[in-house]
XYZ file of C-alpha atoms in Angstrom:
684
model
C 146.744 114.122 5.430
C 146.729 116.151 2.439
C 143.342 115.888 0.182
C 143.883 112.810 -2.295
C 140.893 113.506 -4.978
C 140.324 110.501 -7.366
C 138.085 110.111 -10.361
C 137.766 106.467 -11.057
C 136.787 103.799 -8.617
C 137.413 100.052 -9.159
C 135.291 97.888 -6.864
C 137.354 94.639 -6.023
C 134.248 92.664 -5.672
C 131.102 91.263 -7.012
C 127.085 91.255 -6.888
C 124.921 93.288 -5.019
C 128.092 95.233 -2.920
C 129.567 96.270 -6.232
C 126.236 97.757 -7.571
C 126.103 99.482 -4.154
C 129.415 101.144 -4.656
C 128.800 102.077 -7.876
C 125.501 103.726 -7.154
C 127.337 106.167 -4.958
C 129.991 106.623 -7.264
C 127.699 107.389 -10.306
C 125.860 110.060 -7.839
C 129.187 111.843 -7.704
C 130.619 111.717 -11.071
C 132.967 109.198 -10.609
C 133.822 106.665 -13.322
C 133.497 102.831 -12.528
C 135.480 99.843 -12.870
C 134.328 95.888 -12.461
C 136.399 92.955 -11.758
C 134.695 89.724 -13.081
C 135.355 85.975 -13.116
C 134.310 83.868 -15.719
C 131.175 82.761 -13.810
C 130.172 86.253 -13.331
C 130.530 87.643 -16.841
C 126.848 88.343 -17.448
C 125.982 89.613 -14.113
C 124.554 92.821 -13.979
C 127.443 94.700 -11.788
C 129.789 93.570 -14.737
C 127.392 94.976 -17.200
C 126.784 98.429 -15.336
C 130.161 99.288 -14.580
C 132.011 101.826 -16.932
C 134.454 99.304 -17.775
C 135.091 95.541 -16.766
C 138.078 93.759 -16.588
C 138.123 89.705 -16.751
C 139.651 87.703 -14.299
C 140.090 84.652 -15.716
C 138.658 81.366 -13.755
C 135.813 80.902 -11.099
C 137.743 79.927 -8.017
C 137.884 82.920 -5.661
C 141.689 82.030 -5.231
C 142.336 82.596 -9.043
C 139.763 85.725 -8.952
C 138.613 88.184 -6.614
C 141.334 86.914 -4.216
C 144.058 87.474 -6.782
C 145.381 90.523 -5.696
C 148.052 91.013 -8.761
C 145.230 90.367 -11.233
C 142.997 93.160 -9.391
C 145.975 95.719 -9.358
C 146.610 94.979 -13.022
C 143.108 95.534 -14.121
C 143.326 99.216 -12.144
C 146.588 99.830 -14.222
C 144.954 98.960 -17.130
C 141.689 100.902 -16.740
C 143.279 103.851 -15.179
C 141.386 103.564 -11.809
C 143.162 105.618 -9.414
C 141.236 103.875 -6.112
C 140.086 100.863 -5.202
C 136.915 99.988 -2.788
C 137.085 96.237 -1.796
C 133.411 95.972 -0.561
C 133.094 93.025 1.840
C 134.531 89.574 1.769
C 137.396 88.568 -0.507
C 140.425 91.144 -0.080
C 138.357 93.720 1.975
C 140.278 92.665 5.173
C 143.650 92.101 3.968
C 146.391 94.643 4.926
C 148.905 93.194 2.350
C 146.325 94.019 -0.533
C 145.736 97.557 1.074
C 149.602 98.052 1.164
C 149.876 97.150 -2.447
C 146.935 99.450 -3.327
C 148.983 102.240 -1.647
C 152.219 101.276 -2.878
C 151.117 101.318 -6.492
C 150.214 105.113 -6.009
C 146.300 104.458 -5.777
C 143.788 105.261 -3.068
C 142.886 102.814 -0.782
C 138.991 103.115 0.308
C 139.356 101.530 3.688
C 141.223 101.518 7.030
C 145.215 101.956 7.298
C 146.887 98.549 6.672
C 147.979 98.721 10.436
C 144.815 98.906 11.632
C 143.695 95.887 9.738
C 146.573 93.921 10.635
C 145.798 95.126 14.343
C 142.089 93.411 13.891
C 143.453 90.591 11.335
C 144.122 88.045 14.284
C 141.116 87.975 16.552
C 143.202 86.271 19.132
C 145.388 89.463 19.168
C 142.760 91.836 18.637
C 141.324 90.698 21.731
C 144.496 91.604 23.655
C 144.523 95.086 22.218
C 141.063 95.433 23.381
C 141.178 94.541 26.636
C 144.269 96.708 27.267
C 141.678 99.343 25.906
C 139.206 98.853 28.783
C 136.954 97.199 26.456
C 135.200 93.761 27.904
C 136.235 90.602 26.197
C 135.774 86.579 26.394
C 139.170 84.965 27.240
C 140.588 82.403 24.435
C 140.580 78.904 25.741
C 143.532 76.141 25.022
C 142.190 72.818 23.948
C 143.836 71.251 27.219
C 141.746 73.410 29.273
C 138.448 72.351 27.736
C 136.504 70.043 30.160
C 132.954 68.965 29.769
C 131.898 71.481 32.361
C 133.406 74.453 29.864
C 131.416 73.022 26.914
C 129.738 74.004 24.874
C 132.663 76.036 23.299
C 132.926 78.009 20.054
C 135.677 77.158 17.381
C 136.165 80.562 14.938
C 138.529 81.373 12.118
C 140.939 84.305 13.008
C 141.173 85.667 9.910
C 137.521 85.978 9.028
C 133.833 85.798 9.710
C 130.485 85.564 7.972
C 130.182 82.081 9.930
C 133.116 80.430 7.954
C 135.493 78.773 9.650
C 132.965 78.308 12.839
C 131.975 75.301 14.585
C 129.971 74.626 18.157
C 131.399 71.803 19.903
C 129.192 70.154 22.646
C 131.048 67.214 23.418
C 134.573 66.349 23.900
C 134.602 63.791 21.462
C 133.779 66.136 18.483
C 136.401 68.782 19.474
C 139.336 67.402 17.234
C 137.060 66.880 14.237
C 135.080 70.074 14.309
C 138.277 72.060 15.032
C 139.636 70.395 11.749
C 136.414 71.210 10.086
C 136.972 74.817 11.339
C 140.233 74.938 9.952
C 139.479 73.414 6.026
C 136.675 76.362 5.842
C 138.935 78.944 7.198
C 141.767 77.888 4.671
C 139.127 78.030 1.883
C 137.593 81.247 2.533
C 140.039 83.482 3.881
C 143.521 81.602 2.887
C 144.280 81.471 6.502
C 143.561 78.505 8.830
C 144.415 79.724 11.951
C 141.416 79.444 14.517
C 140.882 80.072 18.389
C 138.208 78.804 20.866
C 136.090 80.531 23.221
C 133.294 79.935 25.636
C 129.893 79.760 23.785
C 126.833 81.610 25.074
C 123.928 80.000 23.926
C 121.628 82.758 24.190
C 123.443 85.657 23.616
C 122.772 88.733 21.489
C 124.705 89.996 18.691
C 124.947 93.801 18.589
C 127.271 96.013 16.610
C 128.147 99.479 16.527
C 128.876 101.157 13.190
C 131.616 103.153 13.155
C 133.073 106.106 11.033
C 136.166 108.068 11.532
C 138.448 110.076 9.564
C 142.274 110.710 9.508
C 142.005 113.738 11.659
C 141.089 112.221 15.141
C 137.330 112.378 14.468
C 135.640 109.339 15.535
C 131.732 108.828 15.123
C 129.867 105.823 16.630
C 126.974 106.352 14.130
C 124.332 103.601 15.987
C 123.886 100.338 16.938
C 122.524 97.005 14.850
C 120.866 93.932 16.191
C 122.034 91.011 14.218
C 120.743 88.012 16.790
C 118.780 86.206 13.981
C 121.482 84.059 12.424
C 121.720 80.539 10.884
C 125.022 78.654 11.261
C 126.247 81.650 12.931
C 125.986 83.565 9.660
C 123.446 86.734 10.083
C 119.776 86.385 8.508
C 117.813 89.683 9.676
C 119.193 92.658 11.113
C 117.776 95.807 12.500
C 118.367 99.287 13.675
C 118.355 100.300 16.560
C 118.458 97.125 18.785
C 115.230 96.195 20.700
C 117.794 95.384 23.866
C 119.533 98.529 23.565
C 116.117 100.561 23.451
C 114.720 98.372 26.200
C 117.929 98.931 28.714
C 119.033 102.480 30.141
C 122.574 103.529 29.425
C 123.203 100.614 27.396
C 123.510 102.702 24.404
C 126.143 105.027 25.712
C 128.178 102.208 27.341
C 128.468 100.358 23.947
C 129.354 103.860 22.024
C 132.095 104.289 24.577
C 133.549 100.991 24.092
C 133.249 101.169 20.450
C 135.087 104.866 20.082
C 137.899 103.382 22.561
C 138.280 100.512 20.357
C 138.689 102.812 17.285
C 141.403 105.021 19.438
C 143.193 102.223 20.079
C 144.146 101.151 16.712
C 143.940 104.801 15.328
C 141.284 103.520 13.037
C 139.523 105.474 9.836
C 137.028 104.940 7.344
C 134.435 102.492 7.848
C 134.182 99.932 10.605
C 132.222 97.659 12.923
C 132.693 96.738 16.560
C 130.551 93.531 17.130
C 129.685 92.603 20.674
C 127.910 89.714 22.188
C 125.453 90.997 24.967
C 122.976 89.477 27.358
C 119.542 90.382 28.383
C 121.144 92.404 31.522
C 123.105 94.742 29.262
C 126.414 93.287 29.752
C 128.447 92.692 26.489
C 131.628 91.303 25.426
C 133.756 92.383 22.521
C 133.858 89.760 19.766
C 135.694 91.545 16.744
C 136.115 94.672 14.688
C 134.985 94.451 11.037
C 137.523 96.612 9.483
C 135.191 96.997 6.208
C 131.632 97.997 5.312
C 129.591 95.544 6.805
C 126.637 93.836 4.353
C 123.890 95.168 6.989
C 124.980 98.705 6.420
C 121.755 99.776 5.015
C 119.661 99.834 8.084
C 121.933 102.202 9.350
C 121.779 104.454 6.284
C 117.926 104.407 6.518
C 117.771 105.283 10.103
C 120.416 108.017 9.905
C 120.124 109.208 6.507
C 123.773 108.980 5.868
C 125.301 107.629 2.809
C 128.090 105.483 4.470
C 129.923 104.610 1.190
C 130.041 108.343 0.400
C 131.491 108.916 3.707
C 134.250 105.945 2.965
C 134.940 108.018 -0.126
C 135.180 111.189 1.695
C 137.744 109.993 4.388
C 139.722 108.422 1.636
C 140.081 111.579 -0.001
C 141.551 113.065 3.340
C 138.659 114.955 4.237
C 137.182 115.592 7.791
C 134.072 114.054 9.017
C 131.417 116.848 8.366
C 130.606 117.625 12.099
C 131.625 116.731 15.536
C 128.585 114.290 16.184
C 126.786 112.064 13.805
C 122.958 112.776 13.365
C 120.555 111.155 15.455
C 117.984 108.056 15.062
C 114.993 108.324 12.853
C 112.416 105.348 12.838
C 113.139 101.948 12.703
C 114.923 99.816 9.807
C 114.988 96.111 9.202
C 116.963 93.928 6.744
C 116.422 90.405 5.445
C 118.944 88.520 3.483
C 117.457 86.543 0.958
C 119.658 83.406 0.270
C 119.763 80.633 -2.408
C 119.317 77.740 -0.093
C 116.757 75.239 1.526
C 116.300 75.581 5.256
C 114.328 72.650 5.407
C 116.904 70.474 4.525
C 119.849 72.112 6.596
C 120.266 74.796 4.591
C 121.402 72.995 1.595
C 122.265 75.881 -0.828
C 120.616 76.114 -4.328
C 121.788 76.675 -7.609
C 120.160 77.188 -11.180
C 117.687 79.583 -12.886
C 116.079 82.284 -11.112
C 112.987 83.329 -13.415
C 111.296 86.216 -11.729
C 112.738 88.041 -8.842
C 109.889 91.063 -8.263
C 109.220 93.032 -4.955
C 106.456 95.212 -4.227
C 106.580 98.545 -2.656
C 110.275 99.277 -3.675
C 111.267 103.085 -3.153
C 114.758 102.761 -3.717
C 117.880 100.352 -4.662
C 121.241 100.569 -3.059
C 120.817 104.060 -1.293
C 118.232 105.549 1.337
C 115.332 105.095 1.464
C 114.422 108.700 1.937
C 110.743 107.838 2.369
C 109.046 104.883 4.168
C 109.223 101.872 2.036
C 111.588 99.210 0.821
C 114.964 99.266 -0.465
C 116.210 96.559 -2.645
C 119.773 95.501 -3.246
C 120.291 93.038 -5.289
C 122.803 91.166 -6.767
C 120.859 89.305 -9.634
C 118.526 90.451 -12.111
C 115.874 88.388 -13.583
C 114.380 89.725 -16.533
C 111.528 88.097 -18.482
C 112.795 85.691 -20.937
C 116.409 86.214 -19.510
C 116.643 84.269 -16.334
C 119.580 84.891 -13.804
C 121.612 81.973 -12.924
C 123.016 81.214 -9.776
C 126.013 78.928 -9.459
C 128.137 77.617 -6.415
C 131.209 79.277 -6.653
C 130.421 82.377 -4.025
C 128.160 83.241 -1.198
C 124.473 82.328 -1.330
C 122.838 85.545 -0.827
C 120.891 86.810 -3.691
C 119.703 90.097 -2.298
C 118.993 92.013 0.810
C 115.417 93.740 1.365
C 115.103 96.389 3.778
C 112.251 98.226 5.176
C 112.267 101.556 6.610
C 109.213 102.735 8.950
C 108.516 105.175 12.073
C 108.242 102.358 14.359
C 109.696 98.830 14.707
C 106.025 97.277 14.565
C 105.189 98.964 11.261
C 108.861 98.072 9.494
C 108.367 94.674 10.601
C 104.699 94.406 9.179
C 105.855 96.092 6.122
C 108.997 93.657 5.509
C 106.918 90.584 6.077
C 104.171 91.742 3.785
C 106.624 92.588 1.190
C 108.892 89.081 1.148
C 105.358 87.241 1.525
C 103.871 88.776 -1.542
C 107.557 88.662 -3.623
C 107.548 86.700 -6.860
C 110.421 84.669 -6.630
C 110.503 81.987 -9.085
C 112.971 79.275 -9.848
C 115.307 78.180 -7.768
C 114.682 77.722 -3.875
C 114.921 80.517 -1.400
C 114.872 80.905 2.290
C 111.626 83.622 1.565
C 109.289 81.379 3.308
C 111.526 81.305 6.556
C 112.167 85.084 6.644
C 108.331 85.575 6.783
C 108.017 83.030 9.388
C 110.553 84.686 11.480
C 109.182 88.128 11.134
C 105.738 86.962 12.223
C 106.814 85.223 15.148
C 105.238 86.574 18.191
C 108.593 86.389 20.072
C 110.349 88.203 17.303
C 107.574 90.980 17.216
C 108.019 91.429 20.943
C 112.056 91.902 20.355
C 112.654 88.667 22.595
C 115.409 87.217 20.263
C 118.953 85.758 20.509
C 121.639 83.875 18.573
C 119.745 80.485 19.086
C 116.400 81.843 17.909
C 116.609 79.528 14.895
C 118.079 76.430 16.932
C 115.596 76.658 19.897
C 111.674 76.176 19.958
C 111.111 78.538 16.746
C 112.936 75.847 14.620
C 110.122 74.061 13.807
C 107.599 77.121 13.138
C 110.307 78.736 11.007
C 111.001 76.038 8.624
C 107.077 75.986 7.960
C 106.182 77.015 4.104
C 104.102 79.394 3.987
C 101.529 77.584 1.665
C 99.642 74.876 3.684
C 98.475 71.648 1.862
C 95.257 73.329 1.008
C 96.742 76.327 -0.732
C 99.328 74.181 -2.651
C 96.342 72.077 -4.021
C 94.201 75.142 -5.000
C 97.315 76.497 -6.566
C 97.995 73.564 -8.622
C 94.551 73.805 -9.783
C 94.842 77.173 -11.065
C 98.148 75.931 -12.844
C 96.480 72.907 -14.178
C 93.649 75.460 -15.763
C 96.258 77.816 -17.383
C 98.034 74.287 -18.622
C 95.006 73.370 -20.356
C 94.389 76.744 -21.686
C 98.058 76.725 -23.156
C 97.208 73.279 -24.776
C 94.155 74.846 -26.696
C 96.137 78.350 -27.578
C 98.973 76.289 -29.162
C 96.732 73.965 -30.867
C 93.888 75.924 -32.511
C 92.139 73.011 -33.906
C 91.566 72.062 -30.321
C 87.954 73.445 -29.890
C 87.578 71.448 -26.455
C 89.728 70.718 -23.528
C 91.427 67.810 -23.158
C 89.068 64.897 -21.616
C 85.995 66.625 -22.913
C 82.834 64.301 -22.596
C 79.478 64.937 -24.226
C 77.570 63.232 -21.547
C 79.211 63.154 -17.751
C 82.084 65.097 -16.554
C 85.348 65.181 -18.240
C 88.610 64.744 -15.957
C 92.196 65.608 -16.628
C 95.344 64.763 -14.048
C 98.083 66.866 -13.707
C 101.115 66.287 -11.557
C 103.612 68.539 -10.242
C 106.442 68.301 -8.130
C 106.468 70.930 -4.957
C 109.352 73.429 -5.904
C 112.294 71.188 -6.704
C 111.466 68.378 -4.451
C 110.817 65.168 -6.706
C 109.789 63.487 -3.225
C 107.157 65.881 -2.822
C 104.514 65.211 -5.332
C 101.264 67.127 -6.083
C 98.554 65.334 -8.212
C 95.051 67.375 -9.025
C 92.274 66.594 -11.311
C 90.536 69.317 -13.303
C 86.892 68.454 -13.677
C 84.839 70.034 -16.238
C 81.039 69.541 -16.247
C 78.832 68.232 -19.154
C 76.348 70.682 -20.487
C 73.629 69.309 -17.873
C 76.376 70.970 -15.375
C 76.677 73.917 -17.445
C 80.278 73.829 -18.205
C 81.610 74.024 -14.538
C 85.193 73.860 -13.927
C 86.224 72.286 -10.411
C 88.830 70.835 -8.415
C 88.081 66.985 -8.284
C 86.686 65.762 -5.019
C 85.959 69.710 -4.128
C 82.784 71.245 -5.412
C 83.611 74.117 -3.075
C 86.823 75.116 -5.765
C 85.757 76.323 -8.925
C 86.755 78.327 -11.980
C 85.134 81.676 -12.096
C 87.299 83.785 -14.691
C 90.516 83.147 -16.747
C 92.378 85.794 -18.490
C 94.589 83.873 -21.028
C 95.565 86.925 -23.002
C 98.795 86.458 -21.134
C 100.919 83.854 -19.226
C 99.299 80.781 -20.720
C 102.464 79.603 -23.170
C 105.649 78.877 -21.049
C 108.046 82.001 -20.997
C 105.046 84.723 -21.629
C 106.228 87.828 -19.578
C 103.127 88.671 -18.070
C 101.121 86.018 -15.696
C 97.610 84.510 -16.278
C 94.807 85.639 -13.957
C 92.682 82.788 -12.613
C 89.917 83.686 -10.604
C 88.511 81.075 -8.381
C 85.835 80.634 -5.988
C 87.026 78.535 -2.587
C 84.785 77.830 0.115
C 82.701 80.521 -1.194
C 85.138 83.356 -0.950
C 86.308 84.583 -4.351
C 90.260 84.493 -4.877
C 92.521 85.785 -7.882
C 95.824 83.800 -8.152
C 98.521 84.858 -10.954
C 100.044 81.853 -12.717
C 103.683 82.262 -14.489
C 104.740 79.602 -16.554
C 108.050 78.975 -17.577
C 110.087 76.969 -20.216
C 111.361 73.675 -18.439
C 108.294 73.188 -16.612
C 108.769 75.669 -14.022
C 105.421 77.323 -12.566
C 105.162 80.183 -9.923
C 101.505 80.750 -8.733
C 101.108 83.819 -6.260
C 98.122 84.915 -4.274
C 97.015 86.020 -0.830
C 96.744 82.534 0.307
C 100.508 82.138 -0.020
C 103.252 81.548 -2.622
C 103.657 78.348 -4.345
C 106.326 77.081 -6.698
C 105.664 74.088 -8.615
C 107.375 71.867 -11.212
C 105.584 70.396 -13.901
C 106.121 66.519 -13.618
C 107.384 64.905 -16.868
C 104.453 62.252 -18.134
C 107.173 59.706 -18.100
C 110.603 59.131 -15.817
C 113.611 59.350 -17.277
C 115.061 55.777 -16.908
C 118.671 57.700 -16.298
C 116.916 59.771 -13.087
C 115.867 56.629 -11.193
C 118.326 56.067 -8.437
C 119.121 52.673 -7.138
C 118.559 51.494 -3.437
C 121.415 52.274 -0.940
C 122.989 54.567 -3.813
C 123.803 58.248 -2.443
C 123.699 61.076 -4.899
C 125.141 64.704 -4.672
C 122.195 66.832 -3.561
C 124.335 70.158 -4.619
C 127.343 70.859 -7.064
C 130.438 71.500 -5.265
C 133.868 69.877 -4.268
C 134.121 66.961 -2.351
C 136.590 68.281 0.451
C 136.814 64.850 2.599
C 135.820 61.320 2.517
C 135.958 59.705 6.119
C 135.127 56.039 5.020
C 136.488 53.277 2.804
C 134.807 50.584 0.644
C 134.083 47.745 2.976
C 133.433 49.673 6.056
C 130.341 49.053 8.050
C 128.385 52.034 8.687
C 125.261 53.270 10.636
C 122.306 55.653 9.884
C 123.397 59.144 9.961
C 127.446 58.503 9.957
C 129.276 60.811 7.868
C 130.770 59.250 4.961
C 132.161 62.731 3.138
C 131.908 66.377 2.992
C 131.169 68.864 0.309
C 131.996 72.610 0.073
C 129.471 74.573 -1.556
C 129.419 78.282 -1.754
C 132.004 78.346 0.675
C 130.591 76.069 3.197
C 130.944 72.645 4.192
C 128.038 70.094 3.946
C 127.949 66.476 5.413
C 126.784 63.703 3.049
C 125.576 60.993 5.772
C 124.715 57.305 5.649
C 120.908 56.546 5.031
C 120.858 53.473 6.169
C 122.940 50.703 7.954
C 124.951 48.787 5.641
C 128.569 48.166 4.174
C 130.154 50.666 1.808
C 130.221 48.912 -1.572
C 131.345 51.584 -3.825
C 133.002 55.254 -3.439
C 132.458 56.799 -6.742
C 133.707 60.203 -5.622
C 137.395 61.266 -3.831
C 138.678 64.175 -2.017
C 139.052 67.265 -4.532
C 136.370 65.913 -7.158
C 134.368 68.468 -8.631
C 130.738 67.316 -8.815
C 127.182 67.761 -9.811
C 123.890 67.584 -8.451
C 122.780 64.033 -9.103
C 126.553 62.603 -9.143
C 126.869 59.494 -7.582
C 128.821 59.425 -4.369
C 128.229 56.096 -2.768
C 126.621 52.918 -2.819
C 125.772 50.994 0.919
C 124.472 47.504 0.797
C 121.955 46.652 3.528
C 119.454 44.214 4.201
C 116.724 46.541 3.105
C 117.805 46.720 -0.544
C 119.670 43.502 -1.127
C 117.053 42.768 -3.699
């Protein structure tokens, strides 16, 4: 292959991966082009590119999966190379051919290699012939109770979409149908296959980098065993398992290189394996693209994997026969807009603040021990980021790099714990709980980690009830200061009494959960008590100092600093207040997000007994009942697709379906009435 240099790169993707590719392109003096949907018109990646082209619409099928529109954008902007990122068209051989046929440089593996790995069933056959260990596929007729559980997987994609664990024969048909629907929606191909499910396996993958001249690097392995819904949450390099078992790394690398040679691979790719604690491993798939978790490999090798993709696409050789060795340990945590305590319900709305300490790099490196932050949305003071429901729920990747695993884990845990994430809910608390778990610290993990004895611990919020009460007290003190600041005629706080204590009561919702109310009262002592300000019922919680110059009025860019004495220990809490009643309180006690409760309930927000409303915006994909049907508690009524995942709406009581207010295909918002169930408990 002759060298094919290029000067302008179009990234056929969005969010943090687009920003990641732009970073390397800028460092090399290349021009950049973004494509964006209507929902993404104000996103940072669209603003940061040298040129940006609108793809009309919001749905992936009409925007980022629209190959013709992407190619037209390249033609209009003069782009001479296309990088697909990951997801969307990144593993679409037809798109790769169209790019090449248009005379553009395709920054990815050959269409033939993508084709070879595009069907996981055919890929297994190729790998088995190449001597790579595999798990065999199962026909539905072969599956018996003795074989269960089994895993239904989408043939055309990954990321946990189109994937279902089946534990009973009765569920096989319905779960397979659900996997087909999800795969069709996410990848445009509903083909699925079934294989034996290994409950306590470990997910190990090898990063490949290959050129067009026969050079193949097995750059290093990653462990991605911490998953929810078969989607990765925490990844690290190297793998604790591989470090522990002599010779396993060599065997993994040999199998990965064999996989690459079997399909004449070029560019960046990943061979994924399912391993057990004995060091045995089985082929899962080859991801013919860059992986979400590539930063941990960059951190531990010093490589720029996107830069190497550029070099290979331009026809260059790999810089040496062998990749660099490993240096230190890196761990990545994916911050998702979701609520783990409610079945990982995706969250949408505004992010008011998204700040992390100890960040030494973004979208590159890091080259010194510290934190790398690769974020999609950016929330600036007074300019919140908006997260919708059209795309993946991942907000950012937070990566720590340190000389050893213990330090890398501790650094990442501390950074996440101190992060100021205000607004919509995220999985931040769960990430910290996992990182602090004794078994995780020991490296004793597997793909069932979050579905085992660790479930309850990982779901616990970082802030306990005591911390929430103290934080709500601090927020109340600031709210009262705001009332005085915005009303100069008020010389004394609300509720003031000349004789006796003055009490003012404040009510909050914890986060956005209207079923979880927090009520505190601020007690201001009379002159006899020298004006002490305490938490009602808690003489051991009192105000020491308030810095009200900032953070008092909603929307102030800096927080108010509230110093309290709690059980004889002085604590400083920072309080951010936002328009609409949002409050973020941060301290060493733990992060707390509150929403100021309206003084009076809006009648339109009151939900009648038996009414089921949408917990999130999305699209109704199926309805499993009809008006007049008798249902039992927990029975599936319908499914909703949000952020490319299906979510089940179940009956909350026994009764009869008296109303269905939504049908398959309906687009719904949070709070939309879905169904009404009449039951003896709510007849009144």
